PDB file of C-alpha atoms in Angstrom:
ATOM      1  CA  MET A 109       0.000   0.000   0.000  1.00  0.00           C
ATOM      2  CA  THR A 110       1.350   3.430  -0.911  1.00  0.00           C
ATOM      3  CA  ILE A 111       1.421   6.553   1.236  1.00  0.00           C
ATOM      4  CA  GLU A 112      -1.116   8.107  -1.150  1.00  0.00           C
ATOM      5  CA  MET A 113      -3.520   5.234  -0.478  1.00  0.00           C
ATOM      6  CA  ILE A 114      -3.083   5.640   3.282  1.00  0.00           C
ATOM      7  CA  ILE A 115      -3.735   9.379   2.999  1.00  0.00           C
ATOM      8  CA  GLU A 116      -6.870   8.660   0.966  1.00  0.00           C
ATOM      9  CA  LYS A 117      -8.098   6.257   3.672  1.00  0.00           C
ATOM     10  CA  ALA A 118      -7.442   8.959   6.287  1.00  0.00           C
ATOM     11  CA  ARG A 119      -9.558  11.377   4.236  1.00  0.00           C
ATOM     12  CA  GLU A 120     -12.306   8.743   4.038  1.00  0.00           C
ATOM     13  CA  LEU A 121     -12.091   8.317   7.804  1.00  0.00           C
ATOM     14  CA  GLY A 122     -12.382  12.090   8.243  1.00  0.00           C
ATOM     15  CA  SER A 123     -15.467  12.069   6.052  1.00  0.00           C
ATOM     16  CA  MET A 124     -16.948   9.199   8.080  1.00  0.00           C
ATOM     17  CA  ILE A 125     -16.389  11.153  11.293  1.00  0.00           C
ATOM     18  CA  GLN A 126     -18.249  14.089   9.755  1.00  0.00           C
ATOM     19  CA  ASP A 127     -21.103  11.731   8.832  1.00  0.00           C
ATOM     20  CA  SER A 128     -21.347  10.356  12.389  1.00  0.00           C
ATOM     21  CA  ASP A 129     -24.143  10.985  14.876  1.00  0.00           C
ATOM     22  CA  ASP A 130     -21.609  12.482  17.306  1.00  0.00           C
ATOM     23  CA  PHE A 131     -20.521  15.059  14.743  1.00  0.00           C
ATOM     24  CA  ALA A 132     -24.128  15.896  13.792  1.00  0.00           C
ATOM     25  CA  ALA A 133     -25.057  16.417  17.451  1.00  0.00           C
ATOM     26  CA  PHE A 134     -21.980  18.597  17.945  1.00  0.00           C
ATOM     27  CA  LEU A 135     -22.859  20.764  14.932  1.00  0.00           C
ATOM     28  CA  VAL A 136     -26.418  21.271  16.153  1.00  0.00           C
ATOM     29  CA  ALA A 137     -25.205  22.248  19.627  1.00  0.00           C
ATOM     30  CA  LYS A 138     -22.442  24.500  18.243  1.00  0.00           C
ATOM     31  CA  THR A 139     -24.827  26.302  15.915  1.00  0.00           C
ATOM     32  CA  ALA A 140     -27.346  26.814  18.724  1.00  0.00           C
ATOM     33  CA  ALA A 141     -24.608  28.143  21.031  1.00  0.00           C
ATOM     34  CA  ASP A 142     -23.246  30.437  18.323  1.00  0.00           C
ATOM     35  CA  LYS A 143     -26.723  31.868  17.685  1.00  0.00           C
ATOM     36  CA  ASN A 144     -27.705  32.276  21.334  1.00  0.00           C
ATOM     37  CA  GLU A 145     -27.460  35.999  22.060  1.00  0.00           C
ATOM     38  CA  GLU A 146     -27.341  35.596  25.839  1.00  0.00           C
ATOM     39  CA  LEU A 147     -24.424  33.155  25.669  1.00  0.00           C
ATOM     40  CA  GLN A 148     -22.556  35.235  23.099  1.00  0.00           C
ATOM     41  CA  ASP A 149     -23.014  38.335  25.242  1.00  0.00           C
ATOM     42  CA  LEU A 150     -21.658  36.501  28.297  1.00  0.00           C
ATOM     43  CA  LEU A 151     -18.660  35.256  26.292  1.00  0.00           C
ATOM     44  CA  GLY A 152     -17.984  38.775  25.033  1.00  0.00           C
ATOM     45  CA  GLN A 153     -18.172  40.213  28.557  1.00  0.00           C
ATOM     46  CA  PHE A 154     -15.905  37.430  29.816  1.00  0.00           C
ATOM     47  CA  ASN A 155     -13.255  38.134  27.174  1.00  0.00           C
ATOM     48  CA  LEU A 156     -13.363  41.883  27.814  1.00  0.00           C
ATOM     49  CA  LYS A 157     -12.980  41.347  31.568  1.00  0.00           C
ATOM     50  CA  LYS A 158      -9.986  39.088  30.920  1.00  0.00           C
ATOM     51  CA  LEU A 159      -8.403  41.876  28.872  1.00  0.00           C
ATOM     52  CA  ASP A 160      -9.143  44.370  31.645  1.00  0.00           C
ATOM     53  CA  LEU A 161      -7.581  41.988  34.179  1.00  0.00           C
ATOM     54  CA  ASN A 162      -4.481  41.545  32.035  1.00  0.00           C
ATOM     55  CA  ARG A 163      -4.094  45.316  31.758  1.00  0.00           C
ATOM     56  CA  ALA A 164      -4.604  45.743  35.510  1.00  0.00           C
ATOM     57  CA  ILE A 165      -2.030  43.080  36.347  1.00  0.00           C
ATOM     58  CA  THR A 166       0.602  44.392  33.936  1.00  0.00           C
ATOM     59  CA  SER A 167       0.229  48.075  34.792  1.00  0.00           C
ATOM     60  CA  ASN A 168       3.072  49.844  36.563  1.00  0.00           C
ATOM     61  CA  ASP A 169       0.830  50.629  39.530  1.00  0.00           C
ATOM     62  CA  VAL A 170      -1.141  47.447  40.287  1.00  0.00           C
ATOM     63  CA  ASP A 171      -4.436  48.164  42.046  1.00  0.00           C
ATOM     64  CA  LYS A 172      -5.007  45.021  44.121  1.00  0.00           C
ATOM     65  CA  GLU A 173      -8.644  45.901  44.801  1.00  0.00           C
ATOM     66  CA  LYS A 174      -9.300  46.350  41.071  1.00  0.00           C
ATOM     67  CA  VAL A 175      -7.582  43.024  40.320  1.00  0.00           C
ATOM     68  CA  SER A 176      -9.640  41.295  42.994  1.00  0.00           C
ATOM     69  CA  GLU A 177     -12.873  42.800  41.670  1.00  0.00           C
ATOM     70  CA  LEU A 178     -12.055  41.794  38.098  1.00  0.00           C
ATOM     71  CA  ASN A 179     -11.225  38.248  39.245  1.00  0.00           C
ATOM     72  CA  ARG A 180     -14.610  38.043  40.991  1.00  0.00           C
ATOM     73  CA  GLU A 181     -16.432  39.348  37.919  1.00  0.00           C
ATOM     74  CA  ILE A 182     -14.613  36.859  35.683  1.00  0.00           C
ATOM     75  CA  ARG A 183     -15.509  33.965  38.002  1.00  0.00           C
ATOM     76  CA  ASP A 184     -19.142  35.061  38.057  1.00  0.00           C
ATOM     77  CA  LEU A 185     -19.282  35.322  34.271  1.00  0.00           C
ATOM     78  CA  TYR A 186     -17.585  31.940  33.913  1.00  0.00           C
ATOM     79  CA  GLU A 187     -20.167  30.319  36.191  1.00  0.00           C
ATOM     80  CA  ARG A 188     -23.002  31.859  34.186  1.00  0.00           C
ATOM     81  CA  ILE A 189     -21.411  30.682  30.933  1.00  0.00           C
ATOM     82  CA  ILE A 190     -20.921  27.071  32.008  1.00  0.00           C
ATOM     83  CA  GLN A 191     -24.467  26.912  33.400  1.00  0.00           C
ATOM     84  CA  ASN A 192     -26.027  28.157  30.165  1.00  0.00           C
ATOM     85  CA  PRO A 193     -27.992  25.273  28.573  1.00  0.00           C
ATOM     86  CA  HIS A 194     -26.477  25.983  25.151  1.00  0.00           C
ATOM     87  CA  MET A 195     -22.958  25.835  26.577  1.00  0.00           C
ATOM     88  CA  ILE A 196     -23.779  22.623  28.436  1.00  0.00           C
ATOM     89  CA  ALA A 197     -25.044  21.028  25.205  1.00  0.00           C
ATOM     90  CA  TYR A 198     -22.014  22.304  23.275  1.00  0.00           C
ATOM     91  CA  THR A 199     -19.560  21.022  25.886  1.00  0.00           C
ATOM     92  CA  THR A 200     -21.250  17.646  26.204  1.00  0.00           C
ATOM     93  CA  THR A 201     -21.403  16.979  22.459  1.00  0.00           C
ATOM     94  CA  LYS A 202     -17.845  18.273  21.974  1.00  0.00           C
ATOM     95  CA  GLU A 203     -16.572  15.903  24.654  1.00  0.00           C
ATOM     96  CA  GLU A 204     -18.323  12.948  22.997  1.00  0.00           C
ATOM     97  CA  LEU A 205     -16.880  13.841  19.590  1.00  0.00           C
ATOM     98  CA  ASP A 206     -13.416  14.371  21.083  1.00  0.00           C
ATOM     99  CA  LYS A 207     -13.653  10.983  22.803  1.00  0.00           C
ATOM    100  CA  THR A 208     -14.364   9.281  19.474  1.00  0.00           C
ATOM    101  CA  VAL A 209     -11.580  11.141  17.674  1.00  0.00           C
ATOM    102  CA  HIS A 210      -9.154  10.415  20.511  1.00  0.00           C
ATOM    103  CA  PHE A 211      -9.886   6.692  20.303  1.00  0.00           C
ATOM    104  CA  VAL A 212      -9.349   6.742  16.530  1.00  0.00           C
ATOM    105  CA  GLU A 213      -6.059   8.529  17.163  1.00  0.00           C
ATOM    106  CA  GLN A 214      -5.079   5.853  19.703  1.00  0.00           C
ATOM    107  CA  ILE A 215      -5.750   3.141  17.119  1.00  0.00           C
ATOM    108  CA  ILE A 216      -3.722   4.905  14.431  1.00  0.00           C
ATOM    109  CA  LEU A 217      -0.760   5.674  16.697  1.00  0.00           C
ATOM    110  CA  GLY A 218      -0.818   2.203  18.244  1.00  0.00           C
ATOM    111  CA  SER A 219      -0.929   0.631  14.801  1.00  0.00           C
ATOM    112  CA  ALA A 220       1.992   2.766  13.656  1.00  0.00           C
ATOM    113  CA  ALA A 221       3.906   1.467  16.691  1.00  0.00           C
ATOM    114  CA  GLY A 222       3.248  -2.128  15.635  1.00  0.00           C
ATOM    115  CA  GLU A 223       0.237  -2.943  17.813  1.00  0.00           C
ATOM    116  CA  ASP A 224      -2.675  -4.988  16.498  1.00  0.00           C
ATOM    117  CA  PRO A 225      -5.278  -2.365  15.478  1.00  0.00           C
ATOM    118  CA  TYR A 226      -8.081  -4.729  16.514  1.00  0.00           C
ATOM    119  CA  GLY A 227      -6.566  -5.299  19.927  1.00  0.00           C
ATOM    120  CA  ILE A 228      -6.242  -1.659  20.903  1.00  0.00           C
ATOM    121  CA  GLU A 229      -8.683  -0.763  23.655  1.00  0.00           C
ATOM    122  CA  GLU A 230      -9.975   2.717  24.338  1.00  0.00           C
ATOM    123  CA  GLN A 231      -8.043   4.526  27.069  1.00  0.00           C
ATOM    124  CA  ASP A 232     -10.350   6.897  28.949  1.00  0.00           C
ATOM    125  CA  ALA A 233      -7.941   9.008  30.918  1.00  0.00           C
ATOM    126  CA  CYS A 234      -4.348  10.045  31.117  1.00  0.00           C
ATOM    127  CA  ALA A 235      -2.326   7.613  33.175  1.00  0.00           C
ATOM    128  CA  GLY A 236       0.479  10.133  33.590  1.00  0.00           C
ATOM    129  CA  ASP A 237       3.010   8.113  31.578  1.00  0.00           C
ATOM    130  CA  CYS A 238       3.356   9.840  28.215  1.00  0.00           C
ATOM    131  CA  SER A 239       5.440   7.012  26.739  1.00  0.00           C
ATOM    132  CA  SER A 240       2.330   4.937  26.075  1.00  0.00           C
ATOM    133  CA  CYS A 241       0.039   7.837  25.225  1.00  0.00           C
ATOM    134  CA  GLY A 242      -1.772   8.350  21.946  1.00  0.00           C
ATOM    135  CA  GLY A 243      -1.745  12.083  22.519  1.00  0.00           C
ATOM    136  CA  CYS A 244      -3.726  14.602  24.525  1.00  0.00           C
ATOM    137  CA  HIS A 245      -6.589  16.471  22.955  1.00  0.00           C
TER     138      HIS A 245
END
């Protein structure tokens, strides 16, 4: 088998991932999150507060009260963001898709290291030993 044939199979695999139920669910959740004005407003506020915090921390005259207040506001915004139903759906479907892609990556990397592709089992979490890892996502 040539490298070109392997690359073509990888492209087919990519297409299959995009045709999967996990990918479809992710796209629906992502689109809903992107279109949700409340969530987008919260994300915008969050990013602006992070910029304000960065400026406050890097200024020549650091105002500790201002930094503390900005940290509190950022935490509050973060909590509101992660509790938003659209963000919950986005995060959940993204994690499921990432889990699938990570397992595919484990199979490919294990196979390239000489393992039996049909014997490779899904590894759920990092064991801390990078020597046997298929890669973090």
